[in-house]
Each structure stands twice: as C-alpha cells, then as structure tokens.
mmCIF file of C-alpha atoms in Angstrom:
data_model
loop_
_atom_site.group_PDB
_atom_site.id
_atom_site.type_symbol
_atom_site.label_atom_id
_atom_site.label_comp_id
_atom_site.label_asym_id
_atom_site.label_seq_id
_atom_site.Cartn_x
_atom_site.Cartn_y
_atom_site.Cartn_z
ATOM 1 C CA UNK A 14 37.249 84.320 66.164
ATOM 2 C CA UNK A 15 40.209 86.653 66.536
ATOM 3 C CA UNK A 16 42.387 87.905 63.695
ATOM 4 C CA UNK A 17 45.805 89.419 64.379
ATOM 5 C CA UNK A 18 48.280 90.889 61.960
ATOM 6 C CA UNK A 19 51.710 91.519 63.470
ATOM 7 C CA UNK A 20 55.217 90.979 62.096
ATOM 8 C CA UNK A 21 57.305 88.083 63.485
ATOM 9 C CA UNK A 22 60.527 90.033 63.254
ATOM 10 C CA UNK A 23 61.596 93.665 63.316
ATOM 11 C CA UNK A 24 64.768 95.698 63.552
ATOM 12 C CA UNK A 25 65.614 97.517 66.763
ATOM 13 C CA UNK A 26 63.782 100.845 66.834
ATOM 14 C CA UNK A 27 61.600 100.006 63.839
ATOM 15 C CA UNK A 28 58.002 101.159 63.872
ATOM 16 C CA UNK A 29 55.685 98.248 63.135
ATOM 17 C CA UNK A 30 51.950 98.239 62.493
ATOM 18 C CA UNK A 31 49.768 95.722 64.283
ATOM 19 C CA UNK A 32 46.109 95.027 63.556
ATOM 20 C CA UNK A 33 43.534 93.192 65.643
ATOM 21 C CA UNK A 34 39.948 92.190 64.969
ATOM 22 C CA UNK A 35 37.545 90.182 67.124
ATOM 23 C CA UNK A 36 34.170 88.706 66.223
ATOM 24 C CA UNK A 37 31.605 90.284 68.537
ATOM 25 C CA UNK A 38 28.043 91.562 67.956
ATOM 26 C CA UNK A 39 28.568 94.803 69.998
ATOM 27 C CA UNK A 40 24.837 94.876 70.653
ATOM 28 C CA UNK A 41 23.996 98.432 71.728
ATOM 29 C CA UNK A 42 21.066 97.719 74.035
ATOM 30 C CA UNK A 43 19.022 100.321 72.179
ATOM 31 C CA UNK A 44 17.489 97.980 69.594
ATOM 32 C CA UNK A 45 14.315 95.973 69.827
ATOM 33 C CA UNK A 46 13.537 92.603 68.288
ATOM 34 C CA UNK A 47 10.585 91.695 66.064
ATOM 35 C CA UNK A 48 8.339 91.309 69.127
ATOM 36 C CA UNK A 49 9.251 94.719 70.503
ATOM 37 C CA UNK A 50 11.406 93.429 73.347
ATOM 38 C CA UNK A 51 14.670 95.215 74.087
ATOM 39 C CA UNK A 52 17.721 93.274 72.918
ATOM 40 C CA UNK A 53 20.034 93.411 75.953
ATOM 41 C CA UNK A 54 23.277 95.305 75.649
ATOM 42 C CA UNK A 55 26.245 93.065 74.995
ATOM 43 C CA UNK A 56 29.481 94.902 74.307
ATOM 44 C CA UNK A 57 33.209 94.621 74.776
ATOM 45 C CA UNK A 58 34.323 97.298 77.243
ATOM 46 C CA UNK A 59 38.084 97.123 77.192
ATOM 47 C CA UNK A 60 40.897 96.366 74.786
ATOM 48 C CA UNK A 61 44.494 96.118 75.894
ATOM 49 C CA UNK A 62 47.726 95.437 74.070
ATOM 50 C CA UNK A 63 50.773 94.584 76.149
ATOM 51 C CA UNK A 64 54.294 94.369 74.689
ATOM 52 C CA UNK A 65 56.804 92.605 76.885
ATOM 53 C CA UNK A 66 54.389 92.916 79.807
ATOM 54 C CA UNK A 67 53.867 96.696 79.511
ATOM 55 C CA UNK A 68 50.618 98.180 78.273
ATOM 56 C CA UNK A 69 51.352 99.995 75.016
ATOM 57 C CA UNK A 70 47.814 100.560 73.729
ATOM 58 C CA UNK A 71 44.489 100.581 75.507
ATOM 59 C CA UNK A 72 40.949 101.424 74.469
ATOM 60 C CA UNK A 73 37.548 101.672 76.128
ATOM 61 C CA UNK A 74 34.610 100.739 73.944
ATOM 62 C CA UNK A 75 31.098 102.181 74.074
ATOM 63 C CA UNK A 76 27.813 101.152 72.406
ATOM 64 C CA UNK A 77 28.630 103.303 69.386
ATOM 65 C CA UNK A 78 31.450 100.969 68.300
ATOM 66 C CA UNK A 79 30.475 98.763 65.345
ATOM 67 C CA UNK A 80 30.273 94.973 65.513
ATOM 68 C CA UNK A 81 33.509 93.019 65.070
ATOM 69 C CA UNK A 82 35.747 95.868 66.247
ATOM 70 C CA UNK A 83 38.935 96.365 64.263
ATOM 71 C CA UNK A 84 41.921 98.305 65.603
ATOM 72 C CA UNK A 85 45.199 99.166 63.896
ATOM 73 C CA UNK A 86 48.049 100.952 65.613
ATOM 74 C CA UNK A 87 51.851 101.227 65.612
ATOM 75 C CA UNK A 88 54.513 100.069 68.067
ATOM 76 C CA UNK A 89 58.216 100.768 68.275
ATOM 77 C CA UNK A 90 60.163 97.513 68.371
ATOM 78 C CA UNK A 91 62.463 97.810 71.387
ATOM 79 C CA UNK A 92 63.061 94.241 72.521
ATOM 80 C CA UNK A 93 62.220 90.634 71.762
ATOM 81 C CA UNK A 94 59.051 89.647 73.561
ATOM 82 C CA UNK A 95 55.406 88.716 73.405
ATOM 83 C CA UNK A 96 52.691 91.062 72.170
ATOM 84 C CA UNK A 97 49.510 90.177 74.006
ATOM 85 C CA UNK A 98 46.091 91.335 72.813
ATOM 86 C CA UNK A 99 43.148 91.066 75.186
ATOM 87 C CA UNK A 100 39.492 92.016 75.099
ATOM 88 C CA UNK A 101 37.151 92.130 78.104
ATOM 89 C CA UNK A 102 33.369 92.344 77.764
ATOM 90 C CA UNK A 103 30.852 93.978 80.100
ATOM 91 C CA UNK A 104 30.419 90.727 82.040
ATOM 92 C CA UNK A 105 34.152 90.391 82.644
ATOM 93 C CA UNK A 106 34.737 87.624 80.126
ATOM 94 C CA UNK A 107 38.154 87.906 78.496
ATOM 95 C CA UNK A 108 39.612 86.697 75.205
ATOM 96 C CA UNK A 109 43.270 86.963 74.378
ATOM 97 C CA UNK A 110 45.820 86.103 71.749
ATOM 98 C CA UNK A 111 49.615 86.404 71.786
ATOM 99 C CA UNK A 112 52.231 86.909 69.076
ATOM 100 C CA UNK A 113 55.989 86.745 69.536
ATOM 101 C CA UNK A 114 58.067 89.586 68.122
ATOM 102 C CA UNK A 115 61.756 88.926 67.584
ATOM 103 C CA UNK A 116 63.854 92.088 67.461
ATOM 104 C CA UNK A 117 67.313 92.055 65.944
ATOM 105 C CA UNK B 22 -29.890 104.200 41.662
ATOM 106 C CA UNK B 23 -28.344 104.866 38.298
ATOM 107 C CA UNK B 24 -25.096 105.928 39.968
ATOM 108 C CA UNK B 25 -25.091 102.939 42.246
ATOM 109 C CA UNK B 26 -25.448 100.677 39.239
ATOM 110 C CA UNK B 27 -22.695 102.471 37.422
ATOM 111 C CA UNK B 28 -20.330 102.227 40.410
ATOM 112 C CA UNK B 29 -21.277 98.566 40.804
ATOM 113 C CA UNK B 30 -20.509 97.940 37.155
ATOM 114 C CA UNK B 31 -17.150 99.705 37.425
ATOM 115 C CA UNK B 32 -16.284 97.667 40.502
ATOM 116 C CA UNK B 33 -17.157 94.456 38.720
ATOM 117 C CA UNK B 34 -15.098 95.471 35.731
ATOM 118 C CA UNK B 35 -12.185 96.199 38.075
ATOM 119 C CA UNK B 36 -12.548 92.901 39.871
ATOM 120 C CA UNK B 37 -12.784 90.919 36.682
ATOM 121 C CA UNK B 38 -9.579 92.348 35.343
ATOM 122 C CA UNK B 39 -6.934 91.524 37.953
ATOM 123 C CA UNK B 40 -3.547 93.152 37.617
ATOM 124 C CA UNK B 41 -0.994 91.056 35.811
ATOM 125 C CA UNK B 42 0.655 88.523 38.153
ATOM 126 C CA UNK B 43 3.928 88.987 36.352
ATOM 127 C CA UNK B 44 6.072 92.012 35.647
ATOM 128 C CA UNK B 45 6.801 92.732 32.013
ATOM 129 C CA UNK B 46 9.641 90.863 30.387
ATOM 130 C CA UNK B 47 13.003 92.575 30.894
ATOM 131 C CA UNK B 48 16.686 91.843 31.279
ATOM 132 C CA UNK B 49 20.069 93.384 31.934
ATOM 133 C CA UNK B 50 21.837 93.601 28.576
ATOM 134 C CA UNK B 51 24.825 91.289 28.281
ATOM 135 C CA UNK B 52 27.339 94.141 28.019
ATOM 136 C CA UNK B 53 25.850 95.968 31.027
ATOM 137 C CA UNK B 54 26.172 93.204 33.637
ATOM 138 C CA UNK B 55 27.931 94.594 36.710
ATOM 139 C CA UNK B 56 28.721 93.152 40.096
ATOM 140 C CA UNK B 57 27.115 94.797 43.130
ATOM 141 C CA UNK B 58 30.666 95.978 43.863
ATOM 142 C CA UNK B 59 30.294 98.583 41.102
ATOM 143 C CA UNK B 60 27.467 100.252 43.038
ATOM 144 C CA UNK B 61 29.316 100.498 46.368
ATOM 145 C CA UNK B 62 30.827 103.622 47.855
ATOM 146 C CA UNK B 63 34.625 103.860 47.802
ATOM 147 C CA UNK B 64 34.919 103.152 51.548
ATOM 148 C CA UNK B 65 32.941 99.937 51.226
ATOM 149 C CA UNK B 66 34.963 98.873 48.189
ATOM 150 C CA UNK B 67 38.144 99.460 50.201
ATOM 151 C CA UNK B 68 36.789 97.281 53.015
ATOM 152 C CA UNK B 69 36.149 94.401 50.609
ATOM 153 C CA UNK B 70 39.540 94.824 48.920
ATOM 154 C CA UNK B 71 41.569 94.641 52.139
ATOM 155 C CA UNK B 72 41.880 90.993 53.186
ATOM 156 C CA UNK B 73 42.536 91.978 56.776
ATOM 157 C CA UNK B 74 39.980 94.736 57.282
ATOM 158 C CA UNK B 75 37.228 92.745 55.519
ATOM 159 C CA UNK B 76 35.253 91.293 58.466
ATOM 160 C CA UNK B 77 34.115 88.393 56.243
ATOM 161 C CA UNK B 78 37.513 86.824 56.837
ATOM 162 C CA UNK B 79 36.514 86.122 60.443
ATOM 163 C CA UNK B 80 34.156 83.555 58.915
ATOM 164 C CA UNK B 81 36.654 82.352 56.316
ATOM 165 C CA UNK B 82 39.127 81.684 59.160
ATOM 166 C CA UNK B 83 36.457 79.844 61.117
ATOM 167 C CA UNK B 84 35.625 77.725 58.066
ATOM 168 C CA UNK B 85 39.269 76.932 57.380
ATOM 169 C CA UNK B 86 39.723 75.779 60.959
ATOM 170 C CA UNK B 87 36.623 73.536 60.741
ATOM 171 C CA UNK B 88 37.781 72.225 57.373
ATOM 172 C CA UNK B 89 41.068 71.048 58.853
ATOM 173 C CA UNK B 90 39.772 69.796 62.198
ATOM 174 C CA UNK B 91 38.106 66.421 62.726
ATOM 175 C CA UNK B 92 34.901 66.199 64.725
ATOM 176 C CA UNK B 93 34.496 63.197 67.006
ATOM 177 C CA UNK B 94 34.784 59.982 65.002
ATOM 178 C CA UNK B 95 34.843 61.711 61.628
ATOM 179 C CA UNK B 96 37.533 62.340 59.058
ATOM 180 C CA UNK B 97 38.413 65.935 58.240
ATOM 181 C CA UNK B 98 37.234 67.668 55.074
ATOM 182 C CA UNK B 99 40.873 68.156 54.158
ATOM 183 C CA UNK B 100 41.420 64.359 54.150
ATOM 184 C CA UNK B 101 39.465 64.108 50.882
ATOM 185 C CA UNK B 102 39.715 67.656 49.589
ATOM 186 C CA UNK B 103 43.353 68.301 50.467
ATOM 187 C CA UNK B 104 46.466 67.930 48.384
ATOM 188 C CA UNK B 105 45.529 64.331 47.487
ATOM 189 C CA UNK B 106 42.582 65.017 45.242
ATOM 190 C CA UNK B 107 39.202 66.630 44.754
ATOM 191 C CA UNK B 108 40.517 70.143 45.218
ATOM 192 C CA UNK B 109 37.821 72.737 45.825
ATOM 193 C CA UNK B 110 39.411 75.609 43.941
ATOM 194 C CA UNK B 111 36.888 77.057 41.512
ATOM 195 C CA UNK B 112 34.156 74.619 42.546
ATOM 196 C CA UNK B 113 31.874 77.183 44.204
ATOM 197 C CA UNK B 114 31.487 79.107 40.946
ATOM 198 C CA UNK B 115 29.401 76.222 39.558
ATOM 199 C CA UNK B 116 26.768 76.094 42.306
ATOM 200 C CA UNK B 117 23.799 75.604 42.643
ATOM 201 C CA UNK B 118 24.006 72.209 40.999
ATOM 202 C CA UNK B 119 21.672 69.215 40.701
ATOM 203 C CA UNK B 120 22.681 66.239 42.830
ATOM 204 C CA UNK B 121 22.944 63.280 40.446
ATOM 205 C CA UNK B 122 21.634 60.765 43.022
ATOM 206 C CA UNK B 123 18.541 62.545 44.313
ATOM 207 C CA UNK B 124 17.828 64.978 41.467
ATOM 208 C CA UNK B 125 17.584 67.781 44.036
ATOM 209 C CA UNK B 126 19.078 71.196 43.505
ATOM 210 C CA UNK B 127 21.883 71.944 45.951
ATOM 211 C CA UNK B 128 23.543 75.236 46.714
ATOM 212 C CA UNK B 129 26.952 75.350 48.357
ATOM 213 C CA UNK B 130 25.491 75.234 51.882
ATOM 214 C CA UNK B 131 23.381 72.182 51.027
ATOM 215 C CA UNK B 132 26.310 70.481 49.293
ATOM 216 C CA UNK B 133 28.498 70.962 52.374
ATOM 217 C CA UNK B 134 25.792 69.497 54.602
ATOM 218 C CA UNK B 135 25.263 66.550 52.242
ATOM 219 C CA UNK B 136 28.996 65.851 52.330
ATOM 220 C CA UNK B 137 28.903 65.901 56.144
ATOM 221 C CA UNK B 138 26.057 63.393 56.215
ATOM 222 C CA UNK B 139 27.226 61.059 53.457
ATOM 223 C CA UNK B 140 30.987 61.019 53.907
ATOM 224 C CA UNK B 141 31.602 62.042 57.496
ATOM 225 C CA UNK B 142 28.529 60.606 59.224
ATOM 226 C CA UNK B 143 27.841 63.942 60.882
ATOM 227 C CA UNK B 144 24.689 65.927 61.509
ATOM 228 C CA UNK B 145 24.020 68.747 59.056
ATOM 229 C CA UNK B 146 24.903 72.221 60.299
ATOM 230 C CA UNK B 147 22.035 74.636 60.902
ATOM 231 C CA UNK B 148 21.410 77.096 58.083
ATOM 232 C CA UNK B 149 22.819 80.545 58.880
ATOM 233 C CA UNK B 150 24.849 79.231 61.845
ATOM 234 C CA UNK B 151 28.343 80.709 62.124
ATOM 235 C CA UNK B 152 29.794 77.263 61.401
ATOM 236 C CA UNK B 153 27.878 76.692 58.146
ATOM 237 C CA UNK B 154 28.489 80.291 57.059
ATOM 238 C CA UNK B 155 32.161 79.793 57.873
ATOM 239 C CA UNK B 156 32.453 76.569 55.874
ATOM 240 C CA UNK B 157 30.614 78.133 52.939
ATOM 241 C CA UNK B 158 32.724 81.274 53.091
ATOM 242 C CA UNK B 159 35.935 79.249 53.166
ATOM 243 C CA UNK B 160 34.954 77.043 50.218
ATOM 244 C CA UNK B 161 33.638 80.052 48.267
ATOM 245 C CA UNK B 162 36.822 82.008 48.996
ATOM 246 C CA UNK B 163 38.775 79.292 47.149
ATOM 247 C CA UNK B 164 36.903 80.392 44.006
ATOM 248 C CA UNK B 165 37.554 84.116 44.295
ATOM 249 C CA UNK B 166 38.003 85.577 40.837
ATOM 250 C CA UNK B 167 36.514 82.562 39.056
ATOM 251 C CA UNK B 168 33.695 83.443 36.651
ATOM 252 C CA UNK B 169 30.228 82.320 37.733
ATOM 253 C CA UNK B 170 29.077 79.508 35.448
ATOM 254 C CA UNK B 171 26.195 77.127 36.149
ATOM 255 C CA UNK B 172 24.548 74.287 34.249
ATOM 256 C CA UNK B 173 20.850 74.854 33.550
ATOM 257 C CA UNK B 174 20.351 71.979 31.124
ATOM 258 C CA UNK B 175 18.738 68.576 31.756
ATOM 259 C CA UNK B 176 17.426 68.098 35.292
ATOM 260 C CA UNK B 177 18.413 71.684 36.221
ATOM 261 C CA UNK B 178 16.116 73.223 33.601
ATOM 262 C CA UNK B 179 12.956 72.991 35.684
ATOM 263 C CA UNK B 180 14.665 74.655 38.673
ATOM 264 C CA UNK B 181 15.918 77.436 36.422
ATOM 265 C CA UNK B 182 12.358 78.029 35.189
ATOM 266 C CA UNK B 183 11.049 78.008 38.756
ATOM 267 C CA UNK B 184 13.662 80.589 39.758
ATOM 268 C CA UNK B 185 12.858 82.735 36.744
ATOM 269 C CA UNK B 186 9.179 82.541 37.593
ATOM 270 C CA UNK B 187 9.878 83.835 41.111
ATOM 271 C CA UNK B 188 12.033 86.658 39.758
ATOM 272 C CA UNK B 189 9.273 88.012 37.498
ATOM 273 C CA UNK B 190 6.280 87.241 39.724
ATOM 274 C CA UNK B 191 4.752 90.236 41.498
ATOM 275 C CA UNK B 192 4.335 89.655 45.210
ATOM 276 C CA UNK B 193 3.749 91.239 48.582
ATOM 277 C CA UNK B 194 1.823 94.332 49.596
ATOM 278 C CA UNK B 195 3.879 96.441 47.199
ATOM 279 C CA UNK B 196 3.032 94.042 44.382
ATOM 280 C CA UNK B 197 6.589 94.174 43.069
ATOM 281 C CA UNK B 198 8.681 91.637 41.204
ATOM 282 C CA UNK B 199 12.473 91.343 41.620
ATOM 283 C CA UNK B 200 12.830 92.344 37.971
ATOM 284 C CA UNK B 201 11.148 95.709 38.459
ATOM 285 C CA UNK B 202 14.031 96.980 40.596
ATOM 286 C CA UNK B 203 16.956 94.890 39.432
ATOM 287 C CA UNK B 204 16.279 94.745 35.671
ATOM 288 C CA UNK B 205 14.292 97.894 35.023
ATOM 289 C CA UNK B 206 15.756 100.392 37.516
ATOM 290 C CA UNK B 207 19.298 99.349 38.451
ATOM 291 C CA UNK B 208 21.691 102.270 38.794
ATOM 292 C CA UNK B 209 18.893 104.553 39.977
ATOM 293 C CA UNK B 210 18.336 105.711 43.543
ATOM 294 C CA UNK B 211 16.096 104.031 46.097
ATOM 295 C CA UNK B 212 16.168 106.254 49.166
ATOM 296 C CA UNK B 213 19.859 106.829 49.894
ATOM 297 C CA UNK B 214 21.128 103.786 48.060
ATOM 298 C CA UNK B 215 21.835 102.878 44.454
ATOM 299 C CA UNK B 216 19.830 99.922 43.194
ATOM 300 C CA UNK B 217 22.149 97.115 42.131
ATOM 301 C CA UNK B 218 21.461 94.491 39.524
ATOM 302 C CA UNK B 219 20.858 91.914 42.241
ATOM 303 C CA UNK B 220 23.679 89.455 41.574
ATOM 304 C CA UNK B 221 24.730 86.912 44.199
ATOM 305 C CA UNK B 222 28.413 86.616 43.284
ATOM 306 C CA UNK B 223 29.674 88.168 46.560
ATOM 307 C CA UNK B 224 27.656 85.907 48.863
ATOM 308 C CA UNK B 225 27.987 84.741 51.548
ATOM 309 C CA UNK B 226 28.926 88.330 52.356
ATOM 310 C CA UNK B 227 29.393 90.769 55.207
ATOM 311 C CA UNK B 228 26.588 93.293 55.142
ATOM 312 C CA UNK B 229 27.051 96.583 56.957
ATOM 313 C CA UNK B 230 23.319 96.846 57.584
ATOM 314 C CA UNK B 231 23.385 93.495 59.386
ATOM 315 C CA UNK B 232 26.724 94.175 61.093
ATOM 316 C CA UNK B 233 27.072 90.491 60.355
ATOM 317 C CA UNK B 234 27.940 87.873 57.789
ATOM 318 C CA UNK B 235 25.077 86.201 55.963
ATOM 319 C CA UNK B 236 24.021 83.867 53.189
ATOM 320 C CA UNK B 237 22.331 84.744 49.913
ATOM 321 C CA UNK B 238 19.098 83.340 51.349
ATOM 322 C CA UNK B 239 19.254 85.851 54.185
ATOM 323 C CA UNK B 240 19.668 88.572 51.581
ATOM 324 C CA UNK B 241 16.716 87.246 49.570
ATOM 325 C CA UNK B 242 14.604 87.184 52.731
ATOM 326 C CA UNK B 243 15.466 90.848 53.268
ATOM 327 C CA UNK B 244 14.454 91.715 49.704
ATOM 328 C CA UNK B 245 11.149 89.857 50.107
ATOM 329 C CA UNK B 246 10.510 91.533 53.459
ATOM 330 C CA UNK B 247 11.342 94.885 51.849
ATOM 331 C CA UNK B 248 8.508 94.546 49.348
ATOM 332 C CA UNK B 249 6.313 93.236 52.197
ATOM 333 C CA UNK B 250 6.083 89.745 50.780
ATOM 334 C CA UNK B 251 6.289 86.572 52.840
ATOM 335 C CA UNK B 252 9.952 85.545 52.971
ATOM 336 C CA UNK B 253 10.740 81.923 52.126
ATOM 337 C CA UNK B 254 12.528 79.617 54.570
ATOM 338 C CA UNK B 255 16.301 79.348 54.710
ATOM 339 C CA UNK B 256 17.373 76.560 52.379
ATOM 340 C CA UNK B 257 13.912 76.318 50.798
ATOM 341 C CA UNK B 258 13.591 74.787 47.327
ATOM 342 C CA UNK B 259 12.217 78.067 46.024
ATOM 343 C CA UNK B 260 15.270 80.067 47.107
ATOM 344 C CA UNK B 261 17.560 77.319 45.759
ATOM 345 C CA UNK B 262 15.833 77.758 42.394
ATOM 346 C CA UNK B 263 16.110 81.554 42.629
ATOM 347 C CA UNK B 264 19.795 81.128 43.450
ATOM 348 C CA UNK B 265 20.243 79.075 40.261
ATOM 349 C CA UNK B 266 18.396 81.644 38.176
ATOM 350 C CA UNK B 267 20.495 84.458 39.671
ATOM 351 C CA UNK B 268 23.729 82.555 39.048
ATOM 352 C CA UNK B 269 22.829 82.047 35.383
ATOM 353 C CA UNK B 270 21.850 85.701 35.173
ATOM 354 C CA UNK B 271 25.241 86.679 36.655
ATOM 355 C CA UNK B 272 27.183 84.338 34.383
ATOM 356 C CA UNK B 273 30.725 85.526 33.790
ATOM 357 C CA UNK B 274 30.945 87.787 36.845
ATOM 358 C CA UNK B 275 33.907 87.047 39.109
ATOM 359 C CA UNK B 276 33.204 85.334 42.443
ATOM 360 C CA UNK B 277 33.851 87.806 45.276
ATOM 361 C CA UNK B 278 32.903 85.951 48.451
ATOM 362 C CA UNK B 279 33.596 87.012 51.157
ATOM 363 C CA UNK B 280 32.201 90.229 49.737
ATOM 364 C CA UNK B 281 31.189 93.361 51.613
ATOM 365 C CA UNK B 282 27.847 94.950 50.861
ATOM 366 C CA UNK B 283 25.869 97.844 52.260
#
C-alpha cells in the first residue's frame, strides 16, 4: 500500500507540502527469528520524487530507517505537471504512484 | 534424623498448600477508566492523532479497497453494506457478539470471515493476514469515537465468565494474572514503560514495538509470552472470551482503531 498526500491545485510560486508513505517491513538483517536464524535484510534503498520529469527530492535509505517509511517535504509549484513518487528496494523492485498538480 | 524429618514435614506442608490459582479480586474504579492513549508519550499520541502519519491507515486503505472490490464470482461488501442498507458505522463498538445461529462468540475478525463464507461464498481470510487486518481496521475505523458497549447477557454470559476467569487466573512461569498488572498496578512503571489498564479499544492497532499492525489477539499473545505463559492460538475461543471480558471492562471508552501503541 502507498499513501500520498499532495494538493491537486496550487498557485504559481506557491510552496506546497507533499507527504508519502509506503508499506514495507524495512527488515534490518540484524534480527534473528525464534529459531535463531538470521532474518534476511529486506529494505528499500532509494526514494525519488520527480515533478514534471525533474528530480526534486531524493533519499537513500539504510537499515536504521523504521518500517513503513514516511516522508514529508515541500515543493514550489512552478508549472502544471505530474508529481511522480517512486521507491526502489535492494533487489531493484520498484513501486510508484503519480499525482497531477495543476498550477494556475 | 530429627532435622530430616522436620524438613520433610515442612516440604509436605508446602506441597499441600498450593499457591492460590487466582489473583485477589480487584478492579479499575468506574471513574478511573482510561484508554491506553492516556499512558502514551506525546510523540506517540501525535502519531495516532494525525490521520496521515498514523501508519495504521495503510491497513485501513487496504481494507477499504477490499471492501469495494469484488473477488471472482462474489459480490462486494459494499453491495450489502453500502448506501442501501446495513451500514457499518458504530457496529464494531458492539463486538464480540454471540452469533444467533451457532451460539458461538464472534469478534470482528470472525464476523468478517463468517460474512465472507455465508454471503459471498468465499474462503475465510487467514488470521493476522494483511487482508483480514485491513478489513477489520476499515470496519473498526467506521466506529471511531463510538463508546464501547457489549452485551454480556443470555448466551454471552458464559463467555464473559470464561474471559473473566482467564483475566484473574495466575499463569506462566511468573505465575501472574492479567489483573495483577492491569488492575492493581496500572499507572506505575514496568521497566521503561507505564503500565496501562489493558483495554482493547484501539485494536487492531499499529504497535511501534512490532513495527507493524496487529490484532488484539496478537497483543494478548505478547502479554502471555511476557509472563512466560503459553500463548493461545489466534482466533481461539479463549481469546474471544477474553476479548468480550475486556470490552465489557472498557465499556464507555471511545473506539480508537486504528490506534498507535508502544
């Protein structure tokens, strides 16, 4: 599951807050299960937010990031276009979600 | 020889007088009943209060999607429970409830699965699966703010008694009953945490310790494991009965699911 909070419309030059959360265990690789076996690491490595095709926010995740990572950041609304959120895990699997921002 | 006899006699006396199986009678006074929310740190309260930051909404969203989507050959939940009738607002506050047909006690998870089997012709969802947690979270979220109120009369009475029995029975290597922490010592410290009164009104909930969303039964299993007692199975009749007892004990508290707990 992915949850995004972003406005549909904004005025030219306005600063808008966007929020993104993804369901992911962010298993550190340091824990052991009830039998004593290591639980393999399973984390998201990269987050990227592109606005109108340009990267405006990027983050690299490490094992210290909690499960279900939640990010909130601000953008300046400069043109009408898509805001694309994408997450890539350590195996290269990618999840993404897009919202359209209309600027007037 | 004399000493050996004396020690033997003392041992026998000790063996013949087993410790009480039950903790002493206790309760939380009516005016003192507080949700687990009251014992949280400010940061955790803020996480529960923010409907975006609260990770429990990942499961509510999942449940809402399942609720509105038809599985192969089945009608959707929203066909019956939509705008046309049988709304689910407030319903979760009255569970667990005895099923009139079978006389069995059902919690919200069991009621959802029964509905799947009887009205949709679908297989029940596995307990503690993301899908069942999601459905439960969504249905429970429709009752946020409603006061907990369950029926313990008639066929429910025996389940209530069974749940009460479990709550006061001493168990596990620590020989503790639920009541000894949650009735007798709530508000005091246990290691770094404050002991709550043990109400279930925020469940299913996101627990920071789990880094995951879980049912009340998962929480009860953790409590039982904590006192080194054998945890009961997910969806077991015993935990259903405990759930009923806890709901009656928490009567009047507002439903908080999806709650956030430490």
